[in-house]
């Protein structure tokens, strides 16, 4: 209850700095039953303060397969100007993309605890940090080939030529129609379909297996843009089984290279880890967020510690230091 | 304090009233913390029955035809079943009509149906079946009748033609494309030929239809009708209450819209001052304004109800109700 006093800070930041909610706007706050209602209530209160109209929607946590929201919720999204998305799994869906294409602004607040409303990623000065994020986005956008290596054993090649054009830059500022992203700041690009080759060793976090940091690194072989083999310990078996159970071969599609750029994010074993400054992640499954037509049963991120990223032969990231 | 008592009535709602089916998309709409316990239980029961549920929390509406937020309008249309526990019920909104036109099963809990009400409710499937049989019988009488004469000891004396108009049984049972009031609201109602209504209504019961407007009547007053339109309202603070509200709407608000025969004999007789009073058998409620939802011709933006107590109703010479005692 008393946390509401602290949470109002985050609500203010979210509605003013991040999404610039205006008087008269329809704000849709979607949470799942695992998220504290207090977060939605605090956001709704702040909406009222700004004379915007809040609607809170509570749904069951979206399961691994079939991440689309129930039709009534998908429809509700089409009529909102601002969507605060607290339910995991809606972001990479056609209905979310349709809503933002129609002009909605969407901020992901998935798996937020009450602390996340005033501690961690939310503390960054997003306006100040924006320039750097955009510069990285620009640099990646002009790149042709990427090589990712880590001391844990990752060695993966991606072709950026002939890829889907969109470069996702999550700056934390989503105040224009069509803007969408999270406070787990990142720059993410979708490599040319079929081009990924090599080995990925995930040693930080796997988004579908959260909460919890990875204990036994998960090793994935990538051939012609698809994950062909998963090996390791318990977690490797778990993710292997989970993906296989979805009955959709496209979940193995290498859809994304993302780089974390939020200096206040802390590695904790949640999907928010992808924002941790200087980490990177490979996302597999859906690529609709980049405008692609691969609508897989899921989109799963594999986050790696201390990556070395070479873009067209030049090292742009090593040991959590950027060199642009 | 959390109570697990409501579960019995909640099961009655999801099972008998709404027959929630596996794979259905259910939308539960509410507007207050105090209602969340019941809504949560309803959502849980729906999930148990294999339905997909979403709970929607909106700000309380300002009056009974205040439309829900735009995102909720769209969401309602896409659901299979919509259950509301909100001020105003959303029943008399365009959004509700659009949803029903799209085939949605719409079920509303009126204001009197609080968490305590649900917890204390002593209702069974058999009770509900009785109320259904009863209400349908009255509705049949209304359909068959050409002429109605309504009187009360307090002085109500209204005559109207029901020629060609059907009685409608409003029961707490859901149907695709229609609305119902759960868990125990029942009435048999009819939209008379609007221009035929003549006489006086002495309003001494409850009035509903607006925020500051609704409540018990402390100073009974008269409404005079000629050719189905209000031509005069007598003095008194409740009379003024009605007059003030009517002034905020167009002329159509002053049309006689509905002859509503309250038909749940199991409800306690004491009036509470809410819409639930319109189901207490023995009394009759009269509608003003919009009546296209029950087969009438009036399409105004408002619908208000005024209650006359302990009524006598004669349909084509048959006494259906005598001083509040149902006679069928």
XYZ file of C-alpha atoms in Angstrom:
652
model
C 0.000 0.000 0.000
C 2.672 2.509 1.010
C 4.629 1.717 -2.126
C 1.990 3.762 -3.967
C 3.733 6.806 -2.573
C 6.945 5.798 -4.359
C 5.229 4.416 -7.447
C 3.674 7.760 -8.297
C 7.183 8.908 -9.323
C 7.368 6.210 -11.966
C 3.806 6.848 -13.081
C 4.683 10.494 -13.620
C 7.764 9.567 -15.635
C 5.844 7.050 -17.716
C 2.978 9.361 -18.553
C 4.954 12.566 -19.006
C 8.491 11.808 -20.186
C 7.905 8.459 -21.876
C 4.475 8.626 -23.523
C 3.391 12.280 -23.126
C -0.207 11.434 -22.262
C -2.522 14.294 -23.151
C -5.902 15.430 -21.929
C -8.760 13.462 -23.457
C -6.646 10.499 -24.568
C -7.758 6.892 -24.070
C -5.103 5.048 -22.085
C -5.338 1.259 -21.994
C -3.488 -0.374 -19.108
C -3.249 -4.123 -19.732
C -1.932 -6.280 -16.900
C -2.032 -9.961 -16.146
C -3.125 -11.640 -12.946
C 0.486 -12.000 -11.762
C 1.100 -8.267 -11.774
C 0.106 -6.159 -8.770
C -3.137 -4.290 -9.442
C -1.610 -1.401 -7.482
C 0.643 -0.604 -10.451
C -2.346 -0.288 -12.767
C -4.227 1.754 -10.190
C -1.326 4.170 -9.725
C -1.046 4.646 -13.475
C -4.821 5.147 -13.724
C -4.678 7.781 -10.982
C -1.940 9.629 -12.823
C -4.015 9.468 -16.027
C -6.940 11.085 -14.257
C -4.616 13.825 -12.992
C -3.793 14.572 -16.618
C -7.492 14.370 -17.620
C -6.930 11.313 -19.761
C -9.329 8.344 -19.632
C -7.785 5.189 -18.134
C -9.132 1.679 -18.708
C -7.530 -1.233 -16.836
C -7.723 -4.695 -18.394
C -6.715 -7.815 -16.450
C -6.081 -11.070 -18.309
C -4.517 -14.429 -17.503
C -0.774 -14.638 -18.077
C -0.217 -15.420 -21.722
C 1.149 -18.925 -22.135
C 4.156 -19.901 -24.229
C 2.150 -20.866 -27.278
C -0.439 -18.622 -28.864
C 0.643 -15.261 -27.567
C -2.156 -13.277 -29.091
C -4.400 -11.453 -26.619
C -8.083 -12.591 -26.432
C -10.103 -10.909 -29.237
C -11.889 -8.420 -26.949
C -8.517 -7.185 -25.667
C -7.031 -7.079 -29.160
C -9.981 -4.946 -30.216
C -9.661 -2.653 -27.189
C -6.062 -1.950 -28.230
C -7.202 -0.623 -31.615
C -9.123 2.213 -30.005
C -6.554 3.430 -27.493
C -4.103 6.297 -28.061
C -1.723 4.962 -25.422
C -1.223 1.326 -24.442
C 0.644 0.468 -21.255
C 1.285 -3.190 -21.803
C 1.842 -5.140 -18.597
C 0.972 -8.555 -19.941
C 3.912 -10.486 -21.379
C 3.717 -11.667 -24.947
C 1.496 -9.058 -26.547
C 4.293 -6.913 -27.956
C 5.376 -9.110 -30.840
C 1.806 -9.792 -32.018
C -0.072 -8.646 -35.131
C -2.796 -6.959 -33.081
C -0.257 -4.819 -31.212
C 1.470 -3.926 -34.483
C -1.913 -3.058 -36.008
C -2.690 -0.762 -33.089
C 0.597 1.112 -33.292
C 0.444 1.297 -37.088
C -2.911 3.021 -36.582
C -1.161 5.581 -34.365
C -1.220 4.207 -30.831
C 1.837 4.672 -28.586
C 2.803 1.583 -26.652
C 5.009 1.224 -23.576
C 5.839 -2.238 -22.256
C 5.619 -2.576 -18.465
C 5.513 -6.361 -18.502
C 6.453 -8.277 -15.362
C 6.811 -5.035 -13.427
C 6.996 -5.379 -9.680
C 6.093 -2.367 -7.566
C 9.831 -1.637 -7.220
C 10.216 -1.425 -10.975
C 8.036 1.669 -10.821
C 10.744 3.589 -8.972
C 13.983 1.523 -9.021
C 16.213 0.245 -11.824
C 15.590 0.811 -15.510
C 13.032 3.543 -14.887
C 15.634 5.739 -13.198
C 17.528 6.512 -16.411
C 17.297 9.996 -17.832
C 15.765 8.853 -21.112
C 16.022 12.206 -22.832
C 19.736 12.467 -22.091
C 20.413 8.857 -23.093
C 18.449 9.140 -26.349
C 21.268 10.492 -28.506
C 23.579 7.593 -27.754
C 20.872 5.018 -28.430
C 20.020 6.656 -31.737
C 23.700 6.777 -32.714
C 24.026 3.058 -32.065
C 20.854 2.444 -34.044
C 22.260 4.480 -36.916
C 25.567 2.594 -36.837
C 23.930 -0.831 -36.816
C 21.517 0.312 -39.487
C 24.385 1.060 -41.861
C 26.171 -2.223 -41.099
C 26.488 -5.126 -43.530
C 27.788 -8.026 -41.446
C 27.920 -8.783 -37.733
C 29.965 -11.238 -35.710
C 29.162 -11.929 -32.064
C 31.631 -13.727 -29.823
C 31.736 -14.357 -26.077
C 34.177 -16.134 -23.760
C 31.331 -18.562 -22.950
C 31.584 -19.889 -26.501
C 29.255 -17.809 -28.666
C 30.494 -17.351 -32.228
C 27.709 -16.284 -34.530
C 27.606 -14.588 -37.914
C 24.659 -12.536 -39.183
C 24.141 -10.898 -42.567
C 22.482 -7.495 -42.316
C 22.180 -6.982 -46.040
C 18.732 -7.703 -47.464
C 17.198 -7.644 -44.013
C 13.884 -6.154 -42.935
C 14.529 -2.423 -42.931
C 13.320 -1.463 -39.478
C 15.886 -0.885 -36.750
C 14.220 -0.975 -33.361
C 15.572 1.735 -31.114
C 14.111 1.610 -27.626
C 15.018 4.995 -26.176
C 12.321 5.016 -23.533
C 10.641 7.914 -25.311
C 7.464 6.803 -27.104
C 5.554 10.009 -27.516
C 4.859 9.953 -31.240
C 2.033 8.004 -32.939
C 3.313 4.536 -33.774
C 6.104 4.541 -31.185
C 6.426 1.356 -29.182
C 8.997 -0.100 -26.818
C 10.083 -0.682 -23.266
C 12.291 0.861 -20.621
C 14.654 -2.057 -21.196
C 16.449 0.094 -23.684
C 17.914 -1.678 -26.664
C 18.789 -1.421 -30.305
C 17.498 -4.428 -32.214
C 17.751 -5.449 -35.800
C 16.310 -8.415 -37.711
C 19.075 -10.117 -39.738
C 18.513 -11.405 -43.243
C 16.267 -14.452 -42.979
C 18.304 -17.607 -43.401
C 21.678 -15.944 -42.883
C 22.549 -16.702 -39.257
C 25.372 -19.244 -38.861
C 27.354 -20.494 -35.877
C 26.918 -21.138 -32.197
C 25.050 -19.214 -29.533
C 25.855 -19.861 -25.905
C 23.286 -18.227 -23.650
C 24.637 -17.669 -20.139
C 22.474 -14.892 -18.669
C 18.737 -15.208 -19.213
C 16.143 -16.884 -21.458
C 12.940 -14.846 -21.636
C 10.582 -17.832 -21.712
C 12.249 -19.399 -18.677
C 12.108 -16.352 -16.418
C 12.241 -15.654 -13.571
C 15.781 -16.781 -12.915
C 19.294 -16.466 -14.255
C 20.720 -19.359 -16.292
C 22.946 -21.675 -14.225
C 24.090 -24.072 -16.986
C 24.799 -22.207 -20.226
C 22.504 -23.217 -23.068
C 24.259 -23.939 -26.327
C 22.434 -23.575 -29.649
C 23.695 -24.453 -33.094
C 22.473 -22.118 -35.793
C 22.414 -23.135 -39.451
C 21.043 -21.070 -42.307
C 19.074 -18.811 -40.000
C 17.479 -21.540 -37.876
C 18.334 -23.018 -34.492
C 18.940 -26.671 -35.223
C 20.195 -28.048 -31.937
C 19.889 -27.108 -28.270
C 22.147 -28.656 -25.642
C 23.332 -28.069 -22.104
C 21.853 -28.804 -18.695
C 18.376 -28.674 -17.192
C 17.519 -25.309 -18.665
C 18.536 -26.439 -22.136
C 16.173 -29.411 -21.841
C 13.417 -27.176 -20.542
C 13.610 -24.650 -23.375
C 14.065 -27.421 -25.931
C 10.878 -29.140 -24.726
C 8.968 -25.867 -24.462
C 9.810 -24.860 -28.029
C 9.127 -28.323 -29.419
C 5.722 -28.435 -27.732
C 4.624 -25.369 -29.678
C 4.461 -27.446 -32.811
C 5.673 -24.598 -34.992
C 8.942 -24.925 -36.884
C 9.201 -21.154 -37.262
C 9.889 -20.684 -33.553
C 13.491 -21.609 -34.429
C 13.833 -18.720 -36.859
C 16.665 -16.356 -35.855
C 14.647 -13.148 -35.836
C 16.712 -10.637 -33.900
C 20.011 -9.286 -32.681
C 19.435 -6.933 -29.791
C 21.917 -4.852 -27.769
C 21.129 -3.536 -24.264
C 21.681 0.207 -23.648
C 20.091 1.128 -20.301
C 22.807 2.082 -17.790
C 20.403 1.675 -14.852
C 19.119 -1.801 -15.747
C 20.364 -4.624 -13.547
C 20.742 -8.293 -14.516
C 18.187 -10.146 -12.421
C 16.886 -13.092 -14.362
C 13.864 -11.421 -15.957
C 13.105 -10.593 -19.559
C 14.018 -7.011 -18.623
C 17.655 -8.128 -18.607
C 17.842 -7.429 -22.316
C 18.127 -3.736 -21.467
C 21.277 -4.219 -19.410
C 23.956 -1.970 -20.834
C 26.491 -3.865 -22.928
C 24.693 -7.227 -23.059
C 23.250 -8.605 -26.265
C 20.504 -11.097 -27.107
C 19.438 -13.271 -29.975
C 15.677 -13.476 -30.425
C 14.054 -16.442 -32.145
C 10.545 -16.857 -33.546
C 8.266 -14.014 -34.733
C 9.645 -11.097 -36.696
C 6.391 -9.126 -37.079
C 7.809 -6.332 -34.933
C 10.221 -5.548 -37.764
C 7.443 -5.769 -40.329
C 8.156 -9.354 -41.260
C 5.545 -11.990 -41.967
C 6.857 -14.724 -39.716
C 4.071 -15.054 -37.145
C 5.550 -17.816 -35.042
C 3.943 -19.230 -31.901
C 6.435 -17.247 -29.829
C 9.336 -14.848 -29.697
C 12.051 -15.865 -27.238
C 15.169 -13.889 -26.264
C 18.500 -15.483 -25.281
C 20.631 -12.946 -23.396
C 24.433 -13.142 -23.272
C 26.952 -11.616 -20.869
C 29.919 -9.497 -22.030
C 29.575 -9.948 -25.791
C 32.115 -8.724 -28.316
C 30.340 -7.356 -31.359
C 32.157 -6.688 -34.612
C 30.328 -4.722 -37.261
C 31.959 -4.893 -40.703
C 35.221 -5.875 -39.004
C 35.176 -3.026 -36.455
C 34.631 -3.762 -32.758
C 31.704 -1.635 -31.617
C 31.146 -3.341 -28.268
C 33.462 -5.249 -25.972
C 33.394 -5.838 -22.231
C 30.435 -3.495 -21.727
C 32.244 -0.638 -23.501
C 30.839 0.839 -26.697
C 33.103 2.191 -29.433
C 31.039 4.093 -32.000
C -13.010 -8.473 4.950
C -12.874 -11.112 2.270
C -15.752 -13.518 2.218
C -15.947 -16.833 0.423
C -19.761 -16.914 0.749
C -20.392 -15.369 -2.659
C -19.241 -18.538 -4.400
C -22.692 -20.167 -4.252
C -24.424 -17.318 -6.035
C -21.503 -16.851 -8.398
C -21.878 -20.481 -9.504
C -25.588 -19.872 -10.061
C -24.674 -16.954 -12.315
C -22.077 -18.709 -14.432
C -23.996 -21.980 -14.523
C -27.767 -21.378 -14.530
C -28.027 -17.757 -15.600
C -25.301 -17.654 -18.237
C -24.268 -21.256 -18.981
C -20.705 -20.156 -19.698
C -19.214 -22.541 -22.254
C -15.640 -23.720 -22.872
C -13.801 -21.555 -25.365
C -16.084 -18.564 -24.846
C -14.568 -15.084 -24.530
C -16.005 -13.479 -21.408
C -15.565 -9.816 -20.584
C -16.246 -8.753 -16.979
C -16.603 -4.983 -16.650
C -16.517 -3.224 -13.285
C -15.787 0.192 -11.824
C -14.878 -0.190 -8.173
C -12.567 -1.850 -5.693
C -15.559 -2.964 -3.636
C -16.787 -5.057 -6.552
C -13.524 -6.793 -7.341
C -14.073 -9.723 -4.967
C -17.248 -10.773 -6.751
C -15.867 -10.067 -10.218
C -12.736 -12.066 -9.427
C -14.850 -15.037 -8.308
C -16.965 -14.801 -11.452
C -13.825 -14.685 -13.580
C -12.416 -17.696 -11.732
C -15.638 -19.676 -12.252
C -15.633 -18.796 -15.947
C -12.047 -19.986 -16.240
C -13.025 -23.221 -14.463
C -15.644 -23.729 -17.153
C -12.976 -23.368 -19.829
C -13.724 -19.826 -20.915
C -11.173 -17.102 -21.631
C -11.750 -14.133 -19.339
C -10.696 -10.496 -19.283
C -11.606 -8.129 -16.443
C -12.023 -4.491 -17.383
C -11.938 -1.658 -14.830
C -13.423 1.652 -15.916
C -14.220 4.883 -14.147
C -17.792 4.965 -12.848
C -20.223 6.369 -15.417
C -21.959 9.652 -14.630
C -25.445 8.443 -15.519
C -27.203 5.424 -16.980
C -26.624 6.245 -20.641
C -23.051 7.466 -20.294
C -21.169 5.441 -22.946
C -18.185 3.309 -21.883
C -14.672 4.342 -23.053
C -13.999 3.735 -26.763
C -11.644 0.815 -26.196
C -14.291 -0.902 -24.104
C -16.946 -0.408 -26.813
C -14.768 -2.371 -29.242
C -13.903 -5.004 -26.674
C -17.596 -5.603 -25.885
C -18.386 -6.307 -29.527
C -15.677 -8.942 -29.755
C -16.688 -10.872 -26.660
C -19.165 -13.745 -26.547
C -20.471 -12.803 -23.120
C -20.246 -9.479 -21.299
C -20.936 -9.326 -17.555
C -21.147 -5.898 -15.945
C -21.069 -4.831 -12.320
C -20.935 -1.072 -12.848
C -22.886 2.003 -11.906
C -25.545 2.408 -14.579
C -25.132 -1.206 -15.768
C -24.262 -0.020 -19.326
C -27.566 -1.543 -20.419
C -29.017 1.658 -21.867
C -25.960 2.581 -23.928
C -25.326 2.486 -27.678
C -22.307 0.321 -26.923
C -24.528 -2.332 -25.383
C -26.907 -2.211 -28.359
C -24.043 -2.564 -30.833
C -22.640 -5.477 -28.869
C -26.002 -7.267 -28.802
C -26.468 -6.586 -32.502
C -23.135 -8.368 -32.976
C -24.510 -11.370 -31.088
C -23.075 -10.723 -27.646
C -24.797 -12.177 -24.574
C -25.011 -9.197 -22.177
C -25.636 -9.626 -18.439
C -25.757 -6.762 -15.961
C -25.776 -6.646 -12.182
C -27.720 -3.677 -10.883
C -26.482 -1.319 -8.201
C -28.235 -3.132 -5.347
C -26.269 -6.277 -6.196
C -23.250 -5.630 -3.990
C -20.733 -8.070 -2.584
C -22.899 -8.389 0.541
C -26.023 -8.997 -1.545
C -24.308 -11.776 -3.449
C -22.922 -13.312 -0.272
C -26.314 -13.369 1.465
C -28.386 -14.393 -1.542
C -30.506 -17.453 -0.890
C -31.337 -18.359 -4.455
C -31.543 -21.758 -6.103
C -32.024 -23.065 -9.620
C -35.585 -24.083 -8.694
C -36.415 -20.568 -7.523
C -35.159 -19.179 -10.802
C -37.263 -21.638 -12.792
C -40.368 -20.593 -10.839
C -39.747 -16.919 -11.503
C -39.263 -17.721 -15.167
C -42.586 -19.555 -15.484
C -44.385 -16.783 -13.688
C -42.882 -13.941 -15.729
C -43.499 -15.670 -19.032
C -47.158 -16.118 -18.119
C -47.587 -12.417 -17.416
C -45.797 -11.588 -20.669
C -48.232 -13.831 -22.547
C -51.159 -11.967 -20.987
C -49.622 -8.659 -22.080
C -49.143 -9.910 -25.631
C -52.751 -11.151 -25.830
C -54.223 -7.966 -24.375
C -55.489 -5.000 -26.417
C -56.196 -2.707 -23.518
C -54.719 -2.053 -20.067
C -56.133 -0.155 -17.103
C -53.740 0.525 -14.234
C -54.818 1.896 -10.859
C -53.409 2.230 -7.372
C -54.974 3.199 -4.033
C -52.702 6.248 -4.061
C -54.554 7.549 -7.096
C -52.858 6.230 -10.232
C -55.405 5.845 -13.058
C -53.952 5.140 -16.484
C -55.486 3.658 -19.605
C -53.575 2.560 -22.681
C -53.747 0.428 -25.775
C -51.470 -2.611 -26.069
C -52.851 -3.519 -29.485
C -50.222 -5.245 -31.611
C -47.517 -4.825 -28.976
C -45.878 -7.844 -27.388
C -45.152 -8.560 -23.761
C -41.427 -9.086 -23.155
C -40.201 -11.340 -20.368
C -36.991 -9.909 -18.937
C -35.356 -12.713 -17.004
C -31.943 -13.308 -15.462
C -31.056 -15.785 -18.202
C -28.540 -14.919 -20.890
C -29.233 -15.242 -24.591
C -27.005 -14.422 -27.537
C -27.767 -10.970 -28.860
C -29.883 -9.976 -25.865
C -29.422 -8.416 -22.447
C -30.466 -9.699 -19.047
C -30.193 -8.520 -15.467
C -28.646 -11.045 -13.069
C -28.982 -12.813 -10.735
C -32.622 -12.339 -9.748
C -34.187 -9.504 -11.695
C -37.492 -10.281 -13.413
C -40.219 -8.255 -15.060
C -42.807 -8.694 -17.759
C -42.930 -5.515 -19.745
C -44.684 -3.980 -22.692
C -44.375 -0.811 -24.759
C -47.953 0.450 -25.164
C -49.111 2.378 -28.219
C -47.397 5.578 -27.166
C -50.064 8.048 -28.270
C -52.831 6.082 -26.534
C -51.729 6.604 -22.943
C -54.116 8.797 -20.938
C -54.464 9.521 -17.252
C -52.410 10.156 -14.171
C -49.609 8.300 -12.420
C -49.160 8.930 -8.697
C -45.482 8.157 -8.189
C -44.835 6.885 -4.674
C -42.111 4.308 -5.171
C -38.582 4.531 -6.559
C -37.341 6.559 -9.504
C -34.295 5.475 -11.498
C -32.336 6.573 -14.549
C -29.801 9.171 -13.492
C -27.092 9.759 -10.885
C -28.548 12.426 -8.591
C -31.985 11.494 -9.774
C -32.388 7.987 -8.515
C -33.914 7.055 -5.178
C -37.007 6.570 -3.088
C -39.847 9.056 -3.359
C -40.566 10.873 -0.116
C -43.231 13.222 -1.427
C -45.542 11.301 -3.792
C -46.520 13.400 -6.803
C -48.603 13.233 -9.973
C -47.624 12.920 -13.614
C -50.443 13.663 -16.051
C -50.374 12.121 -19.522
C -52.304 13.150 -22.594
C -51.813 11.253 -25.854
C -48.831 9.576 -24.230
C -46.933 12.779 -23.401
C -46.378 14.356 -20.009
C -48.517 17.498 -19.859
C -48.208 18.290 -16.172
C -46.186 17.313 -13.132
C -47.463 18.322 -9.702
C -45.468 19.972 -6.884
C -42.996 18.580 -4.392
C -39.287 17.942 -4.090
C -39.387 14.591 -5.917
C -41.567 16.101 -8.629
C -38.948 18.803 -9.064
C -36.224 16.166 -9.138
C -37.948 14.562 -12.121
C -38.732 17.863 -13.803
C -35.103 19.005 -13.527
C -33.805 15.828 -15.097
C -36.361 15.893 -17.919
C -35.284 19.439 -18.705
C -31.783 18.206 -19.520
C -33.094 15.970 -22.299
C -35.096 16.550 -25.455
C -38.859 16.312 -25.861
C -38.743 12.536 -26.390
C -37.846 12.118 -22.710
C -41.454 13.025 -21.854
C -43.027 10.131 -23.765
C -44.742 7.296 -21.894
C -42.573 4.341 -22.850
C -43.262 1.282 -20.780
C -45.679 -0.661 -18.633
C -43.404 -2.810 -16.488
C -44.923 -5.527 -14.313
C -42.421 -6.442 -11.581
C -42.383 -10.250 -11.362
C -40.033 -11.738 -8.772
C -42.204 -12.674 -5.787
C -39.170 -13.955 -3.830
C -37.564 -10.532 -3.417
C -38.085 -8.817 -0.046
C -40.855 -6.246 -0.411
C -38.977 -3.315 1.116
C -37.943 -0.758 -1.503
C -34.233 0.105 -1.562
C -34.286 3.072 -3.902
C -32.449 1.346 -6.763
C -33.342 -0.282 -10.072
C -33.691 -3.638 -8.284
C -37.011 -2.369 -6.928
C -38.433 -2.734 -10.434
C -38.442 -6.513 -9.959
C -40.324 -6.681 -6.647
C -43.643 -8.346 -7.462
C -46.763 -6.406 -6.522
C -45.500 -3.068 -7.841
C -45.492 -1.682 -11.360
C -42.907 0.579 -12.935
C -43.616 3.034 -15.715
C -40.958 3.953 -18.249
C -40.402 7.387 -19.788
C -38.393 8.074 -22.934
C -36.654 5.430 -25.017
C -38.462 2.111 -25.562
C -37.107 0.669 -28.767
C -35.373 -2.030 -26.735
C -38.775 -3.559 -25.919
C -40.489 -3.077 -29.273
C -41.728 0.499 -29.036
C -41.310 3.472 -31.366
C -39.627 5.952 -29.070
C -35.919 6.519 -29.670
C -34.923 9.283 -27.290
C -31.579 9.337 -25.501
C -32.978 8.719 -22.040
C -34.949 6.073 -20.233
C -36.287 6.773 -16.763
C -38.460 4.542 -14.587
C -40.945 5.583 -11.916
C -42.594 3.104 -9.589
C -46.196 3.019 -8.459
C -46.802 0.734 -5.500
C -49.391 -1.961 -4.774
C -50.986 -1.817 -8.193
C -54.192 -3.114 -9.702
C -53.882 -4.068 -13.368
C -56.811 -5.060 -15.563
C -56.009 -6.424 -19.033
C -59.042 -6.620 -21.353
C -61.296 -6.989 -18.311
C -59.096 -9.598 -16.579
C -57.690 -8.574 -13.222
C -54.058 -9.670 -13.347
C -52.939 -7.750 -10.272
C -55.104 -6.602 -7.369
C -53.608 -4.168 -4.867
C -50.262 -5.797 -5.403
C -51.426 -9.396 -5.315
C -50.702 -11.265 -8.516
C -53.714 -13.142 -9.765
C -52.609 -15.557 -12.495
